[in-house]
Short mmCIF file of C-alpha atoms in Angstrom, two decimals:
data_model
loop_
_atom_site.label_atom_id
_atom_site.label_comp_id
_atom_site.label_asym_id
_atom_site.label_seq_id
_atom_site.Cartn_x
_atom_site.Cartn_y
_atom_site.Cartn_z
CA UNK T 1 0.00 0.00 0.00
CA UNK T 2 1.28 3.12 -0.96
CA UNK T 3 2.12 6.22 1.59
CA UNK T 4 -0.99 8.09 -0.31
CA UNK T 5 -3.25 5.00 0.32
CA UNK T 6 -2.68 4.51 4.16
CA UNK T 7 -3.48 8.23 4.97
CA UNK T 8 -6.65 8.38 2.17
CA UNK T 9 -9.10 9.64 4.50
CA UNK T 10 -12.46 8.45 5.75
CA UNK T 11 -15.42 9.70 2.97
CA UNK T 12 -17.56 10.16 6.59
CA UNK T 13 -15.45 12.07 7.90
CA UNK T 14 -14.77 14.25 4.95
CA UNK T 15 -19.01 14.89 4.61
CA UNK T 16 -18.89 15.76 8.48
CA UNK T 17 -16.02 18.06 7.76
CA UNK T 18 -17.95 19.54 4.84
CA UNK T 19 -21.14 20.53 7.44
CA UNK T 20 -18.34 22.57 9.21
CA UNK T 21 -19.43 26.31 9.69
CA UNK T 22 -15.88 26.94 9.17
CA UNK T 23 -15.72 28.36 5.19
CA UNK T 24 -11.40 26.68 5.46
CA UNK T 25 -12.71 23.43 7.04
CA UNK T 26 -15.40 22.69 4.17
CA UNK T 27 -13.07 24.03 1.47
CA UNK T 28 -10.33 21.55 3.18
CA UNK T 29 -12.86 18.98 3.06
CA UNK T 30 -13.84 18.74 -0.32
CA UNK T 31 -10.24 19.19 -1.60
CA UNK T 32 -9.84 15.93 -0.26
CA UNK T 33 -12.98 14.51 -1.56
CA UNK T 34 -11.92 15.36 -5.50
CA UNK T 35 -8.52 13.92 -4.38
CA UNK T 36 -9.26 10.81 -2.87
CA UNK T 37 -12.81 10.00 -3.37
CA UNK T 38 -14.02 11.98 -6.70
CA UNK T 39 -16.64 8.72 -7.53
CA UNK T 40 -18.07 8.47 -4.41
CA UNK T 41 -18.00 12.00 -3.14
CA UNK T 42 -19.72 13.85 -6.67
CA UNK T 43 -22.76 11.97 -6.41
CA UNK T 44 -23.24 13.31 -3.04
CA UNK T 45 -22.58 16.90 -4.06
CA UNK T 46 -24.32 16.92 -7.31
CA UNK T 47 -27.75 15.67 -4.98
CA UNK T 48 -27.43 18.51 -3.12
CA UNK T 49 -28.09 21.10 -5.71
CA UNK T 50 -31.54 20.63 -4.83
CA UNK T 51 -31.04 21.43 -0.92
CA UNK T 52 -33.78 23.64 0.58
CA UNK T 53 -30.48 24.70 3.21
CA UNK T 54 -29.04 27.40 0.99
CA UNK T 55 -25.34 27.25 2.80
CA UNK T 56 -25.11 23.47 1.99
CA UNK T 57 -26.17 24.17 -1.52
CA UNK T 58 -23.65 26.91 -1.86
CA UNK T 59 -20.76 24.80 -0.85
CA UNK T 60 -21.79 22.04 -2.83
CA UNK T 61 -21.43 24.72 -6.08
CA UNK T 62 -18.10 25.82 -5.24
CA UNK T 63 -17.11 22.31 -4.37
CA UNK T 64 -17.97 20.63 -7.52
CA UNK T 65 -15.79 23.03 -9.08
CA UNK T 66 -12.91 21.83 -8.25
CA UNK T 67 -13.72 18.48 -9.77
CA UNK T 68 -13.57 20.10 -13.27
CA UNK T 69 -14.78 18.80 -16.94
CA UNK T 70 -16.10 15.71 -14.60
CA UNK T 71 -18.74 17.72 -13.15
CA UNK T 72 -20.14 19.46 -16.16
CA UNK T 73 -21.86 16.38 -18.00
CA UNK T 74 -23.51 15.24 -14.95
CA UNK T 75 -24.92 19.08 -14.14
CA UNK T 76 -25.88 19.20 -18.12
CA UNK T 77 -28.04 15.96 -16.92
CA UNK T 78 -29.47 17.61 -13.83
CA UNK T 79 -29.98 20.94 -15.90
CA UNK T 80 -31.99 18.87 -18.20
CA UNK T 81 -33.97 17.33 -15.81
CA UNK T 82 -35.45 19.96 -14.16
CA UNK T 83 -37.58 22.62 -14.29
CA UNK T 84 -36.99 24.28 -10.96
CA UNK T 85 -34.99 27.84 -11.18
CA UNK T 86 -33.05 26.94 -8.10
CA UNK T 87 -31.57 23.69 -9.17
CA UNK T 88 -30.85 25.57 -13.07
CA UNK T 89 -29.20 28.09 -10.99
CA UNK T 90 -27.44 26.13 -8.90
CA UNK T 91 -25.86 24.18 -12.07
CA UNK T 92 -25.13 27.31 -13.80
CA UNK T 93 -23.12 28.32 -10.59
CA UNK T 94 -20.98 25.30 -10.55
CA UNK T 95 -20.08 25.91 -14.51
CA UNK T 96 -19.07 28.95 -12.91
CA UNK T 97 -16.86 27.44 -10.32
CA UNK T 98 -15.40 25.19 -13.09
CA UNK T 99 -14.11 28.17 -15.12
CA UNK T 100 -12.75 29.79 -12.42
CA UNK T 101 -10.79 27.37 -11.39
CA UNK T 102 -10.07 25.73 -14.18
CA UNK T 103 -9.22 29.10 -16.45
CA UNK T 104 -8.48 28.39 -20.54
CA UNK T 105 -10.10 25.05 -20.03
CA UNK T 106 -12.50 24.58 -22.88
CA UNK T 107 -16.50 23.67 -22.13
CA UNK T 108 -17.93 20.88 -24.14
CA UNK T 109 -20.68 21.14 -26.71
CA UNK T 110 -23.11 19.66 -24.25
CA UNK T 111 -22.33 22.54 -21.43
CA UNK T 112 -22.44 24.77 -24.29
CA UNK T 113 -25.84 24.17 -25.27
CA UNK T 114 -27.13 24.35 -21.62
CA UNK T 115 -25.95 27.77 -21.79
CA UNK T 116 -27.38 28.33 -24.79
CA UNK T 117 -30.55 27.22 -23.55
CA UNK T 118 -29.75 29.82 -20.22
CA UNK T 119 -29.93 33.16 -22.41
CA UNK T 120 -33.10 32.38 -24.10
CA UNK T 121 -34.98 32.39 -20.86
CA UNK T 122 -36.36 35.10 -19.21
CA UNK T 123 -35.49 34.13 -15.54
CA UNK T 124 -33.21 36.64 -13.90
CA UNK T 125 -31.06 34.33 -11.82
CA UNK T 126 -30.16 32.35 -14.98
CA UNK T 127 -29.07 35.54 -16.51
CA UNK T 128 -27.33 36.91 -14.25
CA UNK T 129 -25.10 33.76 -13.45
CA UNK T 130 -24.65 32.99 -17.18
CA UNK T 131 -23.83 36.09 -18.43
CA UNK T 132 -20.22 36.23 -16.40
CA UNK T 133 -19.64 32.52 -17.26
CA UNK T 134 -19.85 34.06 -20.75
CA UNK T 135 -17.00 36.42 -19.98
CA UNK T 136 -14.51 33.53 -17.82
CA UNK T 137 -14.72 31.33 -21.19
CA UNK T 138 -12.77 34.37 -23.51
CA UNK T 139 -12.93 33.18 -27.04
CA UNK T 140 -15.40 30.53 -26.54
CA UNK T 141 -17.89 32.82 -24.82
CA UNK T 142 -17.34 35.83 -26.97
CA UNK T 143 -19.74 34.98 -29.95
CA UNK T 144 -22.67 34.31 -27.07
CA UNK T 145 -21.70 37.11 -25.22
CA UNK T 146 -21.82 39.45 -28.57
CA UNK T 147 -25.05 37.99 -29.75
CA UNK T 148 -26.59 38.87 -26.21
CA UNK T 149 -25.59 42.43 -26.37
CA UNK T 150 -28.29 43.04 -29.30
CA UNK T 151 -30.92 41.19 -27.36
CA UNK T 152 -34.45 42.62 -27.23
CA UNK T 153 -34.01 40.94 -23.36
CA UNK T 154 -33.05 44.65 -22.30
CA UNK T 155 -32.03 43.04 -18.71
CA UNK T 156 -29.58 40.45 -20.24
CA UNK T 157 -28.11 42.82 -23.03
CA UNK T 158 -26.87 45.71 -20.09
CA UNK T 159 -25.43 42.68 -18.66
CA UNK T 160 -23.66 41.54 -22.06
CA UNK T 161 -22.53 44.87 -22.39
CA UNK T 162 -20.83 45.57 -19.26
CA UNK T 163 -19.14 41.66 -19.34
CA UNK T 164 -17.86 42.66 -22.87
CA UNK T 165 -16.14 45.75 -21.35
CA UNK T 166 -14.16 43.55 -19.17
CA UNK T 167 -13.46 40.48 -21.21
CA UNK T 168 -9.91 40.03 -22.41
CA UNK T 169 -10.69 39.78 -26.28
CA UNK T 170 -9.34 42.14 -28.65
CA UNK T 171 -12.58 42.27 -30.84
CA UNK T 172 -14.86 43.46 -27.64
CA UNK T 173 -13.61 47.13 -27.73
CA UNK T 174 -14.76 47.28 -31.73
CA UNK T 175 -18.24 45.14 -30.76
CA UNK T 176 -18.71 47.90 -28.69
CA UNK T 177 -17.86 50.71 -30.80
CA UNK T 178 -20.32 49.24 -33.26
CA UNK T 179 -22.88 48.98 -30.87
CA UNK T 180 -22.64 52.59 -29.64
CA UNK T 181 -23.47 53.70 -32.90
CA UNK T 182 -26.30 51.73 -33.82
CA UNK T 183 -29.35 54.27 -34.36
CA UNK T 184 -31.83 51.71 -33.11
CA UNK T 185 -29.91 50.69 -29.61
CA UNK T 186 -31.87 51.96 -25.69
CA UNK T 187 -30.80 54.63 -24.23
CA UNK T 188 -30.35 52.84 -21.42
CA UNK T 189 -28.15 50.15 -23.28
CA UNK T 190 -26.56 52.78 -25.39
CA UNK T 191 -25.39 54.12 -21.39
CA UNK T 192 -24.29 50.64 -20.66
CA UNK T 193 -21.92 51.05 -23.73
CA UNK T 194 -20.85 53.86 -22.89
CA UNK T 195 -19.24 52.75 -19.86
CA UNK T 196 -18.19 49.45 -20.75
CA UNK T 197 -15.98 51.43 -23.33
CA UNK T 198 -14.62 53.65 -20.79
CA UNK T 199 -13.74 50.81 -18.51
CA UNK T 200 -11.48 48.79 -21.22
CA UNK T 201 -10.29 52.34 -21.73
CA UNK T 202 -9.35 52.63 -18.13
CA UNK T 203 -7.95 48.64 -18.51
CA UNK T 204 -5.67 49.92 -21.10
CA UNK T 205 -4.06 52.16 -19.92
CA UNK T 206 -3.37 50.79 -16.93
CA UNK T 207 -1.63 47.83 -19.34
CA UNK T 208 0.39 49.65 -21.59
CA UNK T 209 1.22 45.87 -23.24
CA UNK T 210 -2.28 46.18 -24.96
CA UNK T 211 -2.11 49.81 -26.59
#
């Protein structure tokens, strides 16, 4: 048995940990659970998305993050499956945890569509967690993110607007450009614009490498 075998720790242990009020404790907990028991433990995590206890849910997001592209078929599944906002939500969130921690990583075609599906509805909470995923996945976001910006969803386009102003994509400072002289664009979107272009402005010149 190997030095990493005889101290694997107890998958018990690791869900009591995980109840912990202490944020380092549950973080420490599920760290261990991707490491040693990523079968067992995902399962577990990926039922809890449906948790009336709002902290468990939340930690159960953020956890499932860390277990990467391994997670993201299994909440395309859940997303699938239902129809309650919460439990969308909650699967959106974790896609957010993955690209966070897993930056550059490409999302595949099956997590793609799910966010596909996530912009064409109406529900706040979905937009405003998918709309920032947009923005984490750079080039492979960017088309979504572009198309949303010219939405008649007024809500969801500010949001594109202001994400696009802080992606790291060369083409988003000419998208907006475009966009802030488009006749037909809200005033309140063609505000929205406005700022997004003088925060990439700000960006730049803080980063002389990108003049």
């Amino acid at each position: 048995m190997s030095k990493d075998e005889n101290c694997k720790p107890d998958l018990e242990d690791l869900f009591d940990d995980f109840a912990h009020p202490n944020p380092q404790i549950k973080e420490e907990a599920y760290l261990k659970m991707s490491r040693y028991w990523p079968e067992e433990s995902m399962p577990r995590l990926l039922a809890n998305l449906d948790q009336t206890d709002i902290e468990l849910r939340r930690a159960s997001v953020k956890a499932l993050g860390v277990f990467g592209r391994r997670s993201l078929l299994p909440l395309v599944q859940i997303f699938h499956a239902s129809e309650n906002r919460i439990v969308r939500t909650s699967c959106l969130k974790a896609f957010v945890q993955v690209a966070v921690k897993f930056p550059g990583e490409a999302f595949p075609k099956e997590a793609m569509e799910v966010v596909e599906l996530a912009l064409q509805d109406d529900i706040p909470e979905l937009i405003l967690t998918v709309v920032p995923l947009l923005s984490l996945l750079g080039n492979q976001g960017f088309p979504l993110l572009l198309q949303s910006c010219k939405s008649k969803n007024i809500l969801l386009a500010a949001i594109a607007v202001t994400a696009l102003g802080e992606v790291d994509v060369p083409a988003a400072e000419a998208c907006l450009k475009e966009l802030q002289t488009d006749d037909l664009i809200d005033d309140l979107l063609r505000g929205s614009v406005i700022d997004a272009l003088n925060t990439l402005e700000q960006r730049n010149a803080g980063n002389p490498s990108t003049q």
